Coordinates of C-alpha atoms in Angstrom, one line a residue:
X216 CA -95.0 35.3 87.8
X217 CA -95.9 33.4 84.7
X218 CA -93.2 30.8 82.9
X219 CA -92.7 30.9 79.5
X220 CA -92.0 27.4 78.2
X221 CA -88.9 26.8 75.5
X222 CA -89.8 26.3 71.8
X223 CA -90.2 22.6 70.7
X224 CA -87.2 21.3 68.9
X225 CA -87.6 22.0 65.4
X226 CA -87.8 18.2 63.3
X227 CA -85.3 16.6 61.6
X228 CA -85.3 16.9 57.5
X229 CA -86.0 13.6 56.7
X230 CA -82.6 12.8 53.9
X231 CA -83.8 11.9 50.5
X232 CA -83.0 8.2 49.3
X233 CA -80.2 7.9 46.7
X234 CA -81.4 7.8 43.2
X235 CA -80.8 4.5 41.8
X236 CA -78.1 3.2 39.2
X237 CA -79.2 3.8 35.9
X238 CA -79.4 0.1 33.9
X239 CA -76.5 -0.8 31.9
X240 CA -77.0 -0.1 28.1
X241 CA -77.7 -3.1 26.2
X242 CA -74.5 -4.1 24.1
X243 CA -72.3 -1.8 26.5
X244 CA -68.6 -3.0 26.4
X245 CA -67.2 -4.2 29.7
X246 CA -63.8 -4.4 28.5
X247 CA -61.2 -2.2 26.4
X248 CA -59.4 -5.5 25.7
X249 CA -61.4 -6.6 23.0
X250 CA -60.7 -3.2 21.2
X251 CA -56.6 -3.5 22.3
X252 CA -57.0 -7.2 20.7
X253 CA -58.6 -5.7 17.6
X254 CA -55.6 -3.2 17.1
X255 CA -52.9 -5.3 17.6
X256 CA -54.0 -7.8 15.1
X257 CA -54.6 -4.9 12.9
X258 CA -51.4 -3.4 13.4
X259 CA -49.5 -7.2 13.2
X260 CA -51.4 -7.5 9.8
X261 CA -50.0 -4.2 8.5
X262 CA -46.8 -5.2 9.3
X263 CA -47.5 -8.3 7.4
X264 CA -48.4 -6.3 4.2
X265 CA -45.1 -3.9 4.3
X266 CA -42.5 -6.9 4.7
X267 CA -44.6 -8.7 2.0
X268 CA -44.5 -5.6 -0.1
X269 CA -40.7 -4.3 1.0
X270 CA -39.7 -8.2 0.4
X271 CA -40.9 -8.1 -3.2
X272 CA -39.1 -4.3 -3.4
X273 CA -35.8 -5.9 -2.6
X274 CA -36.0 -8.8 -4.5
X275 CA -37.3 -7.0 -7.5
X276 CA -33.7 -4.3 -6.9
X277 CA -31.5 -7.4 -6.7
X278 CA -32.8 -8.5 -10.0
X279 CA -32.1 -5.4 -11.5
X280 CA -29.3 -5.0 -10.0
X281 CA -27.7 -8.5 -10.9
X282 CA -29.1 -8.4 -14.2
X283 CA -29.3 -4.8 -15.2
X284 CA -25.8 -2.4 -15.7
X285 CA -23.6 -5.0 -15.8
X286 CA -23.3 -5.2 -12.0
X287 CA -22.6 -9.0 -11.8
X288 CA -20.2 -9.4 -14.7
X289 CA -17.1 -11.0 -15.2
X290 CA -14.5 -8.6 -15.2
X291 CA -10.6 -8.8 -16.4
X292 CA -7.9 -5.6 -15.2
X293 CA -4.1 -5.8 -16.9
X294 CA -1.1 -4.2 -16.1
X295 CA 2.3 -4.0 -16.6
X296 CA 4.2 -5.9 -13.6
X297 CA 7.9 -4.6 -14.7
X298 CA 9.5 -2.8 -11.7
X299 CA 7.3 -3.1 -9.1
X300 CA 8.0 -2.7 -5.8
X301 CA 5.0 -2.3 -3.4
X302 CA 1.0 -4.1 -3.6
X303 CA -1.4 -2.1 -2.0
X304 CA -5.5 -3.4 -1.9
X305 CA -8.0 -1.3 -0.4
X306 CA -11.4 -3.6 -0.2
X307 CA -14.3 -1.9 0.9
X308 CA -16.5 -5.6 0.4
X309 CA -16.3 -8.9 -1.4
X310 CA -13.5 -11.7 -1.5
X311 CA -9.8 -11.4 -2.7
X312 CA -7.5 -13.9 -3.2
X313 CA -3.8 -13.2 -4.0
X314 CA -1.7 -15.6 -5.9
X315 CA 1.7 -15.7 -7.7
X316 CA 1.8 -17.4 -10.9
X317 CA 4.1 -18.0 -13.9
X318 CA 2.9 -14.6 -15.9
X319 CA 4.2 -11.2 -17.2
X320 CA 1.5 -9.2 -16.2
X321 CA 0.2 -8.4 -13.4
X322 CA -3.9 -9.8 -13.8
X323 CA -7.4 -8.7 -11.6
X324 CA -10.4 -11.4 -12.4
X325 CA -13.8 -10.4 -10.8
X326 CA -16.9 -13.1 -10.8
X327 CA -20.4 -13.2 -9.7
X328 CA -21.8 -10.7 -7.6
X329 CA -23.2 -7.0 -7.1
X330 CA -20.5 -4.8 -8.0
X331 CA -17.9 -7.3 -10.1
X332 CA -17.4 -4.2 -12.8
X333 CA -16.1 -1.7 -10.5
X334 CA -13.1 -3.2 -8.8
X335 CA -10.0 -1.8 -9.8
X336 CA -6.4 -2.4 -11.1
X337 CA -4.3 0.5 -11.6
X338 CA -0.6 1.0 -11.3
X339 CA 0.7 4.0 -9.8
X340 CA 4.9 4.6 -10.5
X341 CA 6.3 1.4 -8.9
X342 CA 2.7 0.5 -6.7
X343 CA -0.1 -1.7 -8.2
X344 CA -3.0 -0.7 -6.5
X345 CA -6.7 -2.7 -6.1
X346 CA -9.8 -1.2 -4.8
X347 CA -13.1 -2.7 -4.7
X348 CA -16.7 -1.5 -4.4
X349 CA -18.1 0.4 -1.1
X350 CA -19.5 -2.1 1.2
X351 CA -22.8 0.2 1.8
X352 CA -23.8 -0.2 -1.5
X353 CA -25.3 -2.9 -3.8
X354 CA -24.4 -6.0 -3.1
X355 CA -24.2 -5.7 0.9
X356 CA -27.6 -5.2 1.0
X357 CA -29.0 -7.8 -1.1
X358 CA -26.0 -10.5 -0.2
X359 CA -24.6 -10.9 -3.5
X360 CA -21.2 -10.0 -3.2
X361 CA -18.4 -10.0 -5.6
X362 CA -15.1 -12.3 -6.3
X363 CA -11.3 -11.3 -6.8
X364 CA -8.5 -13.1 -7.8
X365 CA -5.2 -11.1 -8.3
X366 CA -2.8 -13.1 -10.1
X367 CA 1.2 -11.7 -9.7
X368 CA 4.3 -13.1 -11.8
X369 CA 6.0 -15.2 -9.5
X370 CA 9.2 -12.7 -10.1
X371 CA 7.1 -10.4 -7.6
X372 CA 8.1 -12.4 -5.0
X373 CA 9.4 -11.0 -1.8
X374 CA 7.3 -7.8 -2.5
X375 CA 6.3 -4.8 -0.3
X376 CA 2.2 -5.3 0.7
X377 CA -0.1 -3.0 2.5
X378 CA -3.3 -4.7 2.8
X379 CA -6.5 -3.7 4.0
X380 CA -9.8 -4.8 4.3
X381 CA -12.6 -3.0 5.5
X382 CA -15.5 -5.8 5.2
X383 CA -15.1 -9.1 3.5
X384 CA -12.6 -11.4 3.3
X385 CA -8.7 -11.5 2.2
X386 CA -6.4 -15.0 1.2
X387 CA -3.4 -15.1 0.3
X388 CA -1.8 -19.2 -0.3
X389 CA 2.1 -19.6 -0.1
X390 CA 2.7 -15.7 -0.5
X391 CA 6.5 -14.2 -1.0
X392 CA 5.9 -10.8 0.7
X393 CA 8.7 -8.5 2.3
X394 CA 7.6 -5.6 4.8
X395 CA 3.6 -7.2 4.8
X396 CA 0.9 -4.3 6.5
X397 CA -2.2 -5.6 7.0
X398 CA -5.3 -3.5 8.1
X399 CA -8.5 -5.6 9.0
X400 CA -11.6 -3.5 9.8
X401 CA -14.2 -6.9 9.6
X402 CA -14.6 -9.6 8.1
X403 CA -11.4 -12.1 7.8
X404 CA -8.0 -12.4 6.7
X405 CA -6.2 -16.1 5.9
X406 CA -2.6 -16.1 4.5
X407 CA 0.0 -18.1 4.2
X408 CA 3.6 -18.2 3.2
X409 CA 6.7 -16.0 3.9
X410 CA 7.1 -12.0 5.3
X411 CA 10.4 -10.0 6.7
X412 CA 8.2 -8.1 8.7
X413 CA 4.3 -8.2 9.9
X414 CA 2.3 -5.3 11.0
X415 CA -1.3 -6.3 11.6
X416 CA -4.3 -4.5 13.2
X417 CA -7.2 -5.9 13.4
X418 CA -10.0 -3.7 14.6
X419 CA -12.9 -6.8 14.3
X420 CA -13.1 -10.4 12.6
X421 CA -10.5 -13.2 12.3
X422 CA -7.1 -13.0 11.1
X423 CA -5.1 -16.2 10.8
X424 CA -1.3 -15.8 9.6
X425 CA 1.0 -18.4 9.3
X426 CA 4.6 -17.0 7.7
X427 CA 7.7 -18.3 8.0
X428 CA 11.0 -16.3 9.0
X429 CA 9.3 -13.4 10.3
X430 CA 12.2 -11.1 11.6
X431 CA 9.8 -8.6 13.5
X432 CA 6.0 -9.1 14.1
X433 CA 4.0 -6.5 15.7
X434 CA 0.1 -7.0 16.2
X435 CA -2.3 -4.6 17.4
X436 CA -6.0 -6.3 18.3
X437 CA -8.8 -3.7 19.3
X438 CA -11.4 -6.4 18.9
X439 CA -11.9 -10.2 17.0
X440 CA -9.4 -13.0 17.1
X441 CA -5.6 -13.5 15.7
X442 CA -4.3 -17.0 15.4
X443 CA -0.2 -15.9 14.7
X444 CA 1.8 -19.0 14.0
X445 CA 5.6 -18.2 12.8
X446 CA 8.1 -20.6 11.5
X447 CA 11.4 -20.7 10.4
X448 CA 14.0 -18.7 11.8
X449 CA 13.2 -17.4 16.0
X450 CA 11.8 -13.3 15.2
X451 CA 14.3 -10.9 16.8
X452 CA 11.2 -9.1 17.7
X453 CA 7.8 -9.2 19.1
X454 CA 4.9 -6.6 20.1
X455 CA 1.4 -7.5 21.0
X456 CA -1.1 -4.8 22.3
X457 CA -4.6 -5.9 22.8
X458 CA -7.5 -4.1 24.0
X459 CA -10.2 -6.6 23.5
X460 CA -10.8 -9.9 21.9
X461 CA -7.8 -13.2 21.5
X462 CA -4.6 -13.6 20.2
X463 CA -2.7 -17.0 20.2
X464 CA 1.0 -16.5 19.1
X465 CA 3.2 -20.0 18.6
X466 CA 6.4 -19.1 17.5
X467 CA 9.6 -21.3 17.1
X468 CA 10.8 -23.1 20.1
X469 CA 13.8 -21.1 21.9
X470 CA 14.8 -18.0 24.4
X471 CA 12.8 -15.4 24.8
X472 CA 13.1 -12.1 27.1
X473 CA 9.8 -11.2 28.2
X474 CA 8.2 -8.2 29.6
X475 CA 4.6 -7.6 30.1
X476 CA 1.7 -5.0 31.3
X477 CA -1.5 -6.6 32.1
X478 CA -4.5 -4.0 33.3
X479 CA -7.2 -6.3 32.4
X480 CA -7.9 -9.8 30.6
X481 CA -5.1 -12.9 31.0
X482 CA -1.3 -13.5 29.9
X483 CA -0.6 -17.3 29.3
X484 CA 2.8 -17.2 28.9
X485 CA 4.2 -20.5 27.9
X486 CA 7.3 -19.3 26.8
X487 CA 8.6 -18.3 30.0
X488 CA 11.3 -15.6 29.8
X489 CA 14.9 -15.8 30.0
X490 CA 16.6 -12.2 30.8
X491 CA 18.3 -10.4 28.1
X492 CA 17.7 -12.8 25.4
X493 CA 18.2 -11.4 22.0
X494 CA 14.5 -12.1 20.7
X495 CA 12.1 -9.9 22.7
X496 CA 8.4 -10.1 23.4
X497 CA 6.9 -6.9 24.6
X498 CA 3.2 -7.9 25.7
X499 CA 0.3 -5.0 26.6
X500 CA -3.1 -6.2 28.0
X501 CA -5.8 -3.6 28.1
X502 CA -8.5 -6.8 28.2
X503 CA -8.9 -9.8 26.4
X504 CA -6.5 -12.6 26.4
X505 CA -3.3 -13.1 24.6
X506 CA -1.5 -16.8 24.6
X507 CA 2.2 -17.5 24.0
X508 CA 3.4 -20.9 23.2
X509 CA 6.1 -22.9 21.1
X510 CA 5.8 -24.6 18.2

């Protein structure tokens, strides 16, 4: 019996080597960052250009506009002042000072600025009315804005005012006024003198009033800062509501009855309260901070 003997072991495939690297190209970059460099200077130059260019634009339109069209002329308004009863201003931008003065009429005198030939005087029945440019045109944008003064016969005195301002700012020096609305959307508000009454909201900016024998004062602050200071006879009446921003009150030394709701913010009531006085302060405090002290 013959043995057959196993096959050999086939060999192993010898495994190629691994083809090697091709050389790196001459000049090859190694980095993007020279080419990220290269843009943004690029791009930072660009940039350069257009504000050189839109610079030149602007100044070039607030030329035109200051010397072309009349837009920054002197301007005088007239009306008749006989019978009034009521001052309304509606002030999109600019400056307005209010003054009483020995005259008949009543007088509207606009200097310098973007805009100075489109304010307005106009009497309506027993109202004088004054209105100003829009603030999104002209003269907000290049900076150049206009100046008011409305000049009242002193036998206007004790009048009815509804003020508001929507940008810019408001004065009034040792004003007469009776029921006295004022309506601040930005910008600022300074008067002085005399009122019956004060209803003031200020929705931004600064408003600083100081009157004297204010019977009732109520002031509504969404945002900004109110410096009240009455003087004169105590006010029977007081209502502050604030939802954001300061008000500092100093009113004439005496009793108060206070009563207050505070969700948010601070009360610094220096006043104290004395039940059923017959001046009341009704304070409301969404946030912000409202301060209460004598003068």
């Amino acid at each position: 019996m013959s043995t057959v003997p196993p096959p050999a072991p086939e060999s192993a495939q010898p495994i190629p080597p691994a083809p090697p690297e091709p050389p790196a190209r001459p000049g090859a970059p190694r980095s993007a960052a020279p080419r990220v460099v290269a843009t943004l200077v690029g791009a930072f130059g660009a940039l350069v250009i257009l504000g050189s260019l839109g610079s030149t634009a602007i100044a070039t339109a607030s030329a035109a506009v200051s010397g072309g069209g009349g837009g920054s002329s002197s301007t005088d308004s007239t009306v008749d002042a006989a019978g009034v009863a009521e001052l309304e201003t509606e002030v999109g931008a600019g400056s307005l000072r209010i003054e009483f003065a020995e005259v008949d009429d009543a007088t509207l005198e606009v200097t310098r600025g973007w805009g100075a030939d489109q304010w307005r005087l106009e009497r309506n029945e027993d109202t004088i009315r004054v209105s100003s440019p829009d603030r999104w045109w002209g003269g907000w944008m290049f900076g150049d804005r206009s100046e008011a003064v409305l000049t009242l016969p002193d036998t206007l005195e004790g009048i009815d005012a509804d003020l508001t301002m929507n940008a810019g700012d408001l004065r009034v020096i040792d004003g007469d006024f009776g029921d006295l609305d004022l309506d601040l959307g930005a910008g600022s508000i300074d008067i002085t003198g005399s009122a019956r009454s004060v209803d003031a909201t200020v929705s931004a900016g600064q408003a600083d009033l100081e009157l004297s024998d204010v019977a009732e004062a109520d002031v509504t602050l969404n945002a900004g800062d109110m410096d009240l200071v009455l003087t004169g006879t105590q006010p029977s009446e007081m209502t502050f509501d604030v939802s954001a921003g300061r008000v500092t009150a100093t009113v004439p030394e005496g009793e108060y009855d206070i009563t207050s709701e505070v969700s948010a913010g601070d009360l610094d009531n220096g006043l104290g309260s004395t039940p059923g006085a017959r001046s009341t302060v009704e304070v409301s405090v969404t946030a912000g901070q409202v301060e209460l002290r004598a003068g």
